[in-house]
Amino acid sequence: GAVVSQHPSRVICKSGTSVKIECRSLDFQATTMFWYRQFPKQSLMLMATSNEGSKATYEQGVEKDKFLINHASLTLSTLTVTSAHPEDSSFYICSARAFGADTQYFGPGTRLTVL
Amino acid sequence: DQQVKQNSPSLSVQEGRISILNCDYTNSMFDYFLWYKKYPAEGPTFLISISSIKDKNEDGRFTVFLNKSAKHLSLHIVPSQPGDSAVYFCAANQAGTALIFGKGTTLSVSS
């Protein structure tokens, strides 16, 4: 149990375009989902927390207009990187947590490369 | 300010021996602690957790120890296997909040 999927696993796009990443909890209802970013050989940096049906809470320094997060259902959250630039190239990972639970389960990650 | 610290970036152990991964934290409000294992280009996999009301939790070859007075936890892997080679992240949170991760320790188990 506790499987989280992400799609796509890898995406290459041109500078200035927008990219959408999906995160799904496959066998549980995720009242809260988290989006992380990881640079090479660095820790996971929390970008934002989203609760189903409400606006995401962004960490300091993360532009909410650039990284649009939607958590419209208990099994799906999306991260849209708008007007992507090469510096947005990174490994994006989502995680999901069920209501009242402490453990977060992570998706496999999405490698974004912006040319 | 780093709230969760893994001061050893790497650890090398021989197969069959014990691996001990350490983690320190500064926030005394943390009440839940977890260890995750991560391979390159993959998401972290949950390994084991412990709540602040306990000082030990065991699951197969993995045991987590928590010393609240020292704000220190450790993960013991016995016996270590080559397949355990990965990056191990320590994480902590206060109930309902997002996890705070350490920078990770790369474990290499040689056969």
XYZ file of N, CA and C in Angstrom:
678
model
N 0.809 -1.202 0.000
C 0.000 0.000 0.000
C 0.847 1.259 0.000
N 0.178 2.420 0.045
C 0.825 3.720 0.113
C 1.712 3.977 -1.100
N 1.101 3.896 -2.265
C 1.839 4.128 -3.508
C 1.487 5.496 -4.058
N 2.541 6.220 -4.425
C 2.371 7.548 -5.023
C 3.046 7.542 -6.387
N 2.338 8.002 -7.392
C 2.922 8.039 -8.735
C 3.101 9.476 -9.184
N 4.016 9.672 -10.091
C 4.241 10.979 -10.690
C 4.336 10.819 -12.191
N 3.837 11.819 -12.897
C 3.901 11.791 -14.351
C 4.093 13.201 -14.892
N 5.010 13.423 -15.814
C 5.909 12.426 -16.391
C 7.124 12.172 -15.494
N 7.888 11.170 -15.808
C 9.096 10.898 -15.029
C 10.244 11.777 -15.511
N 10.135 12.188 -16.783
C 11.192 13.028 -17.333
C 10.571 13.941 -18.389
N 10.980 15.204 -18.384
C 10.463 16.134 -19.387
C 11.549 17.123 -19.763
N 11.628 17.372 -21.054
C 12.542 18.378 -21.593
C 11.694 19.420 -22.311
N 11.902 20.677 -21.990
C 11.093 21.704 -22.625
C 11.961 22.904 -22.988
N 11.392 23.754 -23.812
C 12.096 24.968 -24.211
C 11.852 26.079 -23.210
N 12.793 26.963 -23.084
C 12.659 28.106 -22.190
C 11.425 28.918 -22.569
N 10.656 29.312 -21.578
C 9.464 30.106 -21.799
C 8.183 29.313 -21.853
N 8.281 28.008 -21.958
C 7.070 27.171 -21.987
C 6.694 26.767 -20.568
N 5.491 26.207 -20.441
C 5.009 25.747 -19.140
C 4.945 24.229 -19.115
N 5.193 23.672 -17.963
C 5.216 22.221 -17.804
C 4.349 21.838 -16.609
N 3.509 20.824 -16.804
C 2.662 20.352 -15.710
C 3.128 18.980 -15.260
N 3.255 18.819 -13.941
C 3.637 17.534 -13.345
C 2.484 17.068 -12.475
N 2.100 15.807 -12.650
C 0.995 15.243 -11.865
C 1.522 14.333 -10.766
N 0.849 14.381 -9.634
C 1.171 13.518 -8.508
C -0.120 12.850 -8.049
N -0.112 11.530 -8.013
C -1.322 10.795 -7.639
C -1.050 9.821 -6.506
N -1.945 9.786 -5.536
C -1.914 8.732 -4.528
C -2.819 7.619 -5.036
N -2.257 6.432 -5.216
C -2.972 5.367 -5.918
C -3.865 4.519 -5.021
N -3.508 4.386 -3.762
C -4.279 3.470 -2.920
C -4.673 4.083 -1.587
N -4.629 5.399 -1.501
C -5.115 6.057 -0.290
C -5.508 7.483 -0.648
N -6.275 8.073 0.224
C -6.708 9.446 -0.001
C -5.740 10.394 0.698
N -5.171 11.263 -0.083
C -4.145 12.165 0.425
C -4.763 13.533 0.703
N -5.028 13.803 1.958
C -5.572 15.112 2.296
C -4.519 16.201 2.160
N -3.272 15.816 2.287
C -2.180 16.779 2.159
C -1.121 16.234 1.206
N -0.686 17.086 0.306
C 0.407 16.721 -0.591
C 1.487 17.788 -0.524
N 2.692 17.359 -0.719
C 3.842 18.244 -0.620
C 4.647 18.177 -1.920
N 5.243 19.297 -2.262
C 6.124 19.326 -3.432
C 7.510 19.735 -2.976
N 8.493 18.927 -3.421
C 9.877 19.165 -3.068
C 10.688 19.332 -4.354
N 11.851 19.925 -4.159
C 12.792 20.090 -5.274
C 14.149 19.632 -4.751
N 14.879 18.925 -5.577
C 16.188 18.465 -5.148
C 17.221 18.792 -6.206
N 18.243 19.526 -5.790
C 19.381 19.792 -6.657
C 20.394 18.678 -6.447
N 21.283 18.482 -7.419
C 22.250 17.380 -7.302
C 23.018 17.400 -5.981
N 23.058 16.276 -5.334
C 23.810 16.074 -4.090
C 23.353 17.021 -2.980
N 22.109 17.422 -3.031
C 21.565 18.285 -1.983
C 20.360 17.599 -1.352
N 19.895 18.187 -0.268
C 18.728 17.618 0.396
C 17.449 17.988 -0.350
N 16.355 17.409 0.108
C 15.052 17.757 -0.452
C 14.608 19.080 0.134
N 14.267 20.010 -0.743
C 13.815 21.326 -0.285
C 12.319 21.445 -0.488
N 11.594 21.662 0.584
C 10.149 21.797 0.489
C 9.795 23.079 -0.245
N 8.940 22.937 -1.252
C 8.496 24.099 -2.011
C 7.143 24.592 -1.489
N 6.223 23.644 -1.306
C 4.875 24.048 -0.917
C 4.112 22.866 -0.348
N 3.109 23.198 0.448
C 2.200 22.222 1.043
C 0.800 22.511 0.528
N 0.112 21.494 0.067
C -1.245 21.732 -0.404
C -2.225 20.789 0.288
N -3.313 21.361 0.737
C -4.405 20.586 1.319
C -5.550 20.560 0.318
N -6.160 19.411 0.199
C -7.211 19.228 -0.787
C -8.292 20.284 -0.649
N -8.560 20.948 -1.745
C -9.622 21.931 -1.788
C -9.248 23.319 -1.323
N -8.013 23.523 -0.918
C -7.621 24.867 -0.492
C -6.328 25.286 -1.177
N -5.986 26.555 -1.028
C -4.791 27.076 -1.684
C -3.532 26.508 -1.048
N -2.506 26.357 -1.862
C -1.239 25.838 -1.348
C -0.532 26.884 -0.503
N 0.244 26.389 0.433
C 1.089 27.247 1.263
C 2.513 27.107 0.771
N 3.100 28.208 0.347
C 4.424 28.178 -0.248
C 5.498 28.521 0.790
N 6.643 27.890 0.652
C 7.773 28.201 1.507
C 8.396 29.523 1.069
N 9.103 30.113 1.983
C 9.750 31.394 1.701
C 10.708 31.248 0.530
N 10.617 32.192 -0.384
C 11.504 32.176 -1.529
C 10.959 31.444 -2.737
N 9.832 30.761 -2.591
C 9.227 30.047 -3.721
C 8.133 30.922 -4.326
N 8.251 31.201 -5.606
C 7.291 32.097 -6.268
C 6.004 31.343 -6.584
N 4.919 31.752 -5.965
C 3.654 31.047 -6.165
C 3.083 31.258 -7.567
N 3.449 32.372 -8.201
C 2.947 32.608 -9.556
C 3.735 31.825 -10.595
N 4.906 31.363 -10.195
C 5.718 30.587 -11.113
C 5.459 29.087 -10.954
N 5.264 28.686 -9.727
C 5.022 27.276 -9.437
C 3.572 27.144 -8.957
N 2.684 26.882 -9.917
C 1.257 26.797 -9.610
C 0.912 25.399 -9.129
N 0.282 25.333 -7.974
C -0.079 24.043 -7.398
C -1.584 23.968 -7.252
N -2.125 22.849 -7.697
C -3.547 22.585 -7.601
C -3.756 21.228 -6.950
N -4.643 21.176 -5.983
C -4.939 19.916 -5.280
C -6.449 19.771 -5.243
N -6.984 19.466 -6.413
C -8.430 19.507 -6.586
C -9.144 18.269 -6.064
N -8.423 17.164 -5.898
C -9.079 15.955 -5.397
C -8.185 15.290 -4.366
N -8.715 14.284 -3.704
C -7.964 13.606 -2.635
C -6.898 12.665 -3.174
N -6.796 12.543 -4.493
C -5.794 11.653 -5.045
C -4.903 12.320 -6.081
N -5.108 13.603 -6.330
C -4.349 14.251 -7.393
C -3.936 15.664 -7.015
N -2.644 15.936 -7.195
C -2.131 17.288 -7.092
C -1.270 17.541 -8.322
N -1.292 18.770 -8.807
C -0.462 19.104 -9.964
C 0.418 20.303 -9.650
N 1.606 20.266 -10.211
C 2.554 21.375 -10.125
C 2.808 21.845 -11.548
N 2.534 23.109 -11.818
C 2.795 23.671 -13.133
C 3.922 24.685 -13.008
N 4.997 24.436 -13.724
C 6.102 25.379 -13.775
C 5.829 26.291 -14.963
N 5.534 27.540 -14.687
C 5.158 28.463 -15.751
C 6.387 29.226 -16.261
N 6.374 29.503 -17.558
C 7.471 30.244 -18.182
C 8.822 29.730 -17.679
N 9.044 28.460 -17.941
C 10.230 27.781 -17.391
C 11.525 28.383 -17.943
N 12.522 28.428 -17.075
C 13.850 28.895 -17.450
C 14.858 27.806 -17.107
N 16.047 27.852 -17.699
C 17.043 26.811 -17.414
C 17.322 26.617 -15.928
N 17.249 27.673 -15.148
C 17.514 27.527 -13.709
C 16.414 26.765 -12.979
N 15.293 26.514 -13.667
C 14.225 25.701 -13.077
C 14.500 24.218 -13.265
N 15.520 23.898 -14.035
C 15.873 22.497 -14.241
C 16.231 21.866 -12.903
N 15.589 20.771 -12.593
C 15.782 20.155 -11.285
C 15.017 18.845 -11.235
N 15.099 18.204 -10.093
C 14.344 16.977 -9.833
C 13.216 17.358 -8.882
N 11.992 17.204 -9.340
C 10.825 17.575 -8.540
C 10.164 16.308 -8.002
N 9.921 16.298 -6.710
C 9.340 15.118 -6.061
C 8.116 15.540 -5.257
N 7.060 14.760 -5.370
C 5.883 15.031 -4.549
C 5.779 13.960 -3.470
N 5.060 14.297 -2.433
C 4.738 13.299 -1.417
C 3.294 13.501 -0.982
N 2.742 12.477 -0.397
C 1.348 12.521 0.008
C 1.186 11.938 1.401
N 0.217 12.495 2.120
C -0.034 12.045 3.481
C -1.544 11.940 3.683
N -1.947 10.843 4.292
C -3.372 10.653 4.561
C -3.785 11.451 5.793
N -5.058 11.681 5.924
C -5.589 12.449 7.056
C -5.233 11.775 8.377
N -4.664 12.537 9.286
C -4.334 12.021 10.603
C -3.062 11.196 10.665
N -2.445 10.959 9.519
C -1.216 10.153 9.493
C 0.005 11.052 9.619
N 1.120 10.448 9.997
C 2.374 11.189 10.110
C 3.322 10.919 8.955
N 3.239 9.735 8.409
C 4.203 9.359 7.378
C 3.817 9.920 6.024
N 4.799 10.469 5.345
C 4.618 10.909 3.965
C 5.192 9.843 3.042
N 4.487 9.600 1.959
C 4.968 8.660 0.951
C 5.276 9.434 -0.323
N 6.426 9.113 -0.884
C 6.929 9.907 -1.989
C 6.673 9.272 -3.346
N 6.510 10.141 -4.325
C 6.469 9.689 -5.699
C 7.882 9.439 -6.195
N 8.003 8.928 -7.416
C 9.321 8.586 -7.953
C 10.102 9.791 -8.476
N 9.448 10.948 -8.536
C 10.170 12.138 -8.991
C 10.032 12.403 -10.473
N 10.237 13.662 -10.850
C 10.209 14.101 -12.249
C 11.455 14.927 -12.525
N 12.193 14.503 -13.520
C 13.408 15.243 -13.907
C 13.016 16.254 -14.976
N 13.115 17.541 -14.643
C 12.792 18.609 -15.586
C 14.075 19.224 -16.108
N 14.178 19.281 -17.420
C 15.304 19.950 -18.072
C 14.759 21.036 -18.976
N 15.178 22.260 -18.726
C 14.725 23.389 -19.537
C 15.891 23.860 -20.404
N 15.675 23.829 -21.688
C 16.755 24.178 -22.617
C 16.811 25.670 -22.896
N 19.029 28.274 9.122
C 19.467 27.403 10.209
C 18.923 26.004 9.975
N 19.846 25.035 9.954
C 19.435 23.672 9.690
C 18.831 23.057 10.924
N 17.605 22.615 10.845
C 16.947 22.015 12.005
C 17.238 20.523 12.115
N 17.578 19.901 10.998
C 17.903 18.478 10.990
C 19.271 18.337 10.325
N 20.190 17.733 11.056
C 21.564 17.674 10.549
C 22.065 16.241 10.466
N 22.637 15.907 9.328
C 23.335 14.637 9.176
C 24.767 15.021 8.867
N 25.602 14.922 9.863
C 26.954 15.472 9.754
C 27.927 14.614 8.958
N 27.564 13.358 8.756
C 28.447 12.501 7.966
C 27.887 12.382 6.557
N 28.570 12.931 5.576
C 28.045 12.838 4.206
C 28.132 11.429 3.630
N 29.046 10.615 4.184
C 29.198 9.272 3.631
C 29.656 8.301 4.709
N 29.353 7.014 4.450
C 29.721 5.941 5.368
C 29.980 4.697 4.536
N 31.099 4.034 4.828
C 31.420 2.792 4.119
C 31.476 1.651 5.126
N 30.821 0.559 4.791
C 30.718 -0.582 5.704
C 30.870 -1.866 4.906
N 31.413 -2.875 5.558
C 31.516 -4.175 4.891
C 30.230 -4.963 5.059
N 29.933 -5.749 4.060
C 28.745 -6.607 4.111
C 28.766 -7.460 5.368
N 27.608 -7.526 6.012
C 27.487 -8.334 7.215
C 27.724 -7.572 8.508
N 28.378 -6.407 8.392
C 28.637 -5.616 9.593
C 27.476 -4.669 9.851
N 27.564 -3.945 10.946
C 26.525 -2.995 11.298
C 26.791 -1.628 10.651
N 25.728 -1.016 10.134
C 25.799 0.365 9.647
C 25.066 1.237 10.660
N 25.710 2.311 11.069
C 25.075 3.247 12.005
C 25.066 4.627 11.376
N 23.869 5.107 11.121
C 23.701 6.430 10.523
C 23.141 7.369 11.586
N 23.736 8.540 11.703
C 23.370 9.464 12.767
C 22.671 10.714 12.271
N 21.881 11.281 13.161
C 21.101 12.474 12.821
C 20.905 13.291 14.093
N 21.088 14.589 14.001
C 20.838 15.486 15.124
C 19.782 16.509 14.735
N 19.019 16.960 15.698
C 18.016 17.976 15.412
C 18.064 19.059 16.476
N 17.541 20.214 16.120
C 17.610 21.342 17.048
C 16.242 21.755 17.587
N 15.180 21.387 16.875
C 13.844 21.822 17.264
C 13.245 20.846 18.273
N 13.093 21.296 19.510
C 12.570 20.418 20.558
C 11.078 20.138 20.398
N 10.436 20.820 19.452
C 9.009 20.588 19.209
C 8.770 19.408 18.263
N 9.816 18.943 17.621
C 9.651 17.781 16.741
C 9.151 16.600 17.568
N 8.143 15.888 17.044
C 7.641 14.743 17.786
C 7.535 13.478 16.936
N 8.027 13.560 15.726
C 7.976 12.379 14.856
C 9.209 12.399 13.985
N 9.860 11.240 13.878
C 11.126 11.159 13.174
C 11.090 9.968 12.218
N 11.657 10.172 11.041
C 11.604 9.134 10.017
C 12.954 8.991 9.330
N 13.164 7.811 8.787
C 14.301 7.580 7.902
C 13.786 7.148 6.542
N 14.402 7.747 5.509
C 14.068 7.398 4.138
C 15.340 6.956 3.431
N 15.157 6.083 2.460
C 16.263 5.597 1.638
C 16.018 6.105 0.230
N 17.073 6.547 -0.432
C 16.868 7.102 -1.768
C 17.973 6.661 -2.719
N 17.525 6.192 -3.894
C 18.459 5.898 -4.973
C 18.461 7.084 -5.933
N 19.537 7.264 -6.695
C 19.608 8.377 -7.656
C 18.419 8.366 -8.602
N 17.889 9.553 -8.865
C 16.799 9.738 -9.818
C 15.525 8.993 -9.420
N 15.373 8.699 -8.144
C 14.130 8.103 -7.654
C 13.646 8.879 -6.443
N 12.369 8.712 -6.111
C 11.857 9.342 -4.905
C 12.292 8.580 -3.668
N 12.296 9.227 -2.512
C 12.670 8.531 -1.267
C 11.667 7.440 -0.915
N 12.170 6.390 -0.339
C 11.342 5.280 0.132
C 11.345 5.275 1.649
N 10.159 5.232 2.223
C 10.052 5.216 3.679
C 10.643 3.924 4.238
N 11.466 4.059 5.290
C 12.093 2.898 5.919
C 11.487 2.591 7.273
N 11.589 3.561 8.170
C 11.187 3.326 9.548
C 10.962 4.665 10.221
N 10.116 4.670 11.228
C 9.845 5.918 11.943
C 9.801 5.660 13.438
N 9.791 6.761 14.189
C 9.668 6.664 15.642
C 9.012 7.930 16.153
N 8.126 7.783 17.090
C 7.521 8.962 17.702
C 8.299 9.326 18.946
N 8.088 10.548 19.411
C 8.898 11.043 20.521
C 8.589 10.366 21.850
N 7.519 9.582 21.890
C 7.193 8.903 23.150
C 7.968 7.598 23.295
N 8.696 7.220 22.247
C 9.483 5.996 22.295
C 10.955 6.323 22.204
N 11.788 5.349 22.552
C 13.214 5.557 22.345
C 13.830 4.521 21.401
N 13.002 3.576 20.972
C 13.506 2.550 20.061
C 12.354 1.982 19.251
N 12.649 1.754 17.978
C 11.683 1.064 17.135
C 12.452 0.160 16.191
N 11.974 -1.079 16.093
C 12.711 -2.072 15.317
C 11.827 -2.650 14.225
N 12.404 -2.846 13.055
C 11.677 -3.465 11.944
C 12.673 -4.266 11.120
N 12.723 -5.564 11.400
C 13.653 -6.414 10.673
C 15.092 -6.026 10.946
N 15.825 -5.738 9.895
C 17.236 -5.382 10.057
C 17.439 -3.933 10.473
N 16.370 -3.166 10.500
C 16.459 -1.734 10.777
C 15.951 -1.405 12.180
N 16.753 -0.646 12.910
C 16.356 -0.181 14.235
C 16.660 1.298 14.333
N 15.702 2.065 14.801
C 15.938 3.487 15.027
C 15.930 3.738 16.528
N 16.918 4.489 16.970
C 17.045 4.877 18.371
C 16.873 6.380 18.483
N 16.130 6.808 19.508
C 15.910 8.232 19.725
C 16.367 8.616 21.122
N 17.209 9.620 21.188
C 17.675 10.165 22.471
C 17.207 11.614 22.528
N 16.068 11.818 23.170
C 15.466 13.165 23.149
C 16.316 14.187 23.897
N 16.942 13.773 24.984
C 17.732 14.731 25.762
C 18.914 15.242 24.948
N 19.453 14.390 24.105
C 20.577 14.787 23.254
C 20.115 15.289 21.896
N 18.825 15.202 21.640
C 18.261 15.568 20.331
C 19.024 14.834 19.223
N 19.057 13.529 19.384
C 19.848 12.707 18.476
C 19.088 11.428 18.166
N 19.128 11.048 16.899
C 18.609 9.730 16.555
C 19.578 9.029 15.621
N 19.464 7.714 15.612
C 20.357 6.934 14.780
C 19.584 5.782 14.154
N 20.076 5.359 13.017
C 19.517 4.211 12.309
C 20.587 3.131 12.272
N 20.242 1.947 12.771
C 21.159 0.818 12.737
C 20.652 -0.190 11.720
N 21.556 -0.640 10.873
C 21.215 -1.665 9.883
C 22.121 -2.870 10.161
N 21.486 -3.983 10.526
C 22.256 -5.180 10.855
C 21.543 -6.420 10.319
N 22.204 -7.287 9.562
C 23.510 -7.051 8.957
C 23.378 -6.204 7.694
N 24.389 -5.463 7.375
C 24.352 -4.626 6.174
C 24.521 -5.504 4.934
N 23.815 -5.092 3.884
C 23.876 -5.830 2.626
C 24.221 -4.866 1.496
N 24.833 -5.356 0.436
C 25.185 -4.463 -0.683
C 23.978 -3.696 -1.227
N 22.815 -4.302 -1.182
C 21.601 -3.631 -1.651
C 21.170 -2.475 -0.780
N 21.785 -2.345 0.387
C 21.475 -1.210 1.263
C 22.192 0.057 0.814
N 23.118 -0.070 -0.103
C 23.872 1.087 -0.583
C 22.923 2.085 -1.226
N 22.864 3.283 -0.656
C 21.932 4.321 -1.098
C 22.210 5.569 -0.268
N 21.423 6.601 -0.504
C 21.476 7.791 0.342
C 20.353 7.681 1.364
N 20.673 7.908 2.612
C 19.703 7.819 3.695
C 19.435 9.213 4.244
N 18.155 9.560 4.260
C 17.741 10.858 4.772
C 17.012 10.679 6.093
N 17.395 11.492 7.036
C 16.682 11.615 8.288
C 15.675 12.762 8.130
N 14.484 12.616 8.682
C 13.480 13.666 8.586
C 12.732 13.764 9.900
N 12.201 14.940 10.178
C 11.462 15.141 11.419
C 10.368 16.166 11.205
N 9.344 16.071 12.047
C 8.331 17.113 11.997
C 7.568 17.193 13.315
N 6.803 18.241 13.414
C 5.851 18.413 14.491
C 4.510 18.019 13.889
N 3.650 17.397 14.663
C 2.405 16.841 14.152
C 1.696 17.771 13.176
N 1.386 17.259 11.993
C 0.617 17.995 11.004
C 1.431 18.886 10.091
N 2.700 19.068 10.389
C 3.505 19.964 9.548
C 4.346 19.163 8.561
N 4.965 19.877 7.633
C 5.779 19.207 6.626
C 7.073 18.670 7.239
N 7.591 17.624 6.621
C 8.845 17.055 7.096
C 10.016 17.973 6.780
N 10.957 18.016 7.702
C 12.209 18.724 7.477
C 13.281 17.655 7.311
N 14.031 17.731 6.227
C 15.011 16.706 5.920
C 16.425 17.142 6.229
N 17.255 16.169 6.598
C 18.683 16.386 6.664
C 19.254 16.321 5.255
N 20.566 16.514 5.137
C 21.198 16.539 3.820
C 21.516 15.157 3.284
N 21.368 14.155 4.125
C 21.575 12.787 3.664
C 22.965 12.267 3.937
N 23.041 10.950 4.076
C 24.317 10.242 4.221
C 24.350 9.139 3.179
N 25.408 9.114 2.401
C 25.547 8.064 1.390
C 26.195 6.847 2.014
N 25.463 5.754 2.041
C 25.973 4.499 2.595
C 26.458 3.606 1.465
N 27.668 3.104 1.614
C 28.222 2.149 0.645
C 28.554 0.868 1.384
N 27.923 -0.211 0.978
C 28.175 -1.504 1.596
C 28.929 -2.364 0.596
N 30.133 -2.759 0.969
C 30.958 -3.543 0.054
C 30.889 -5.019 0.413
N 30.929 -5.836 -0.620
C 30.844 -7.292 -0.401
C 32.230 -7.901 -0.277
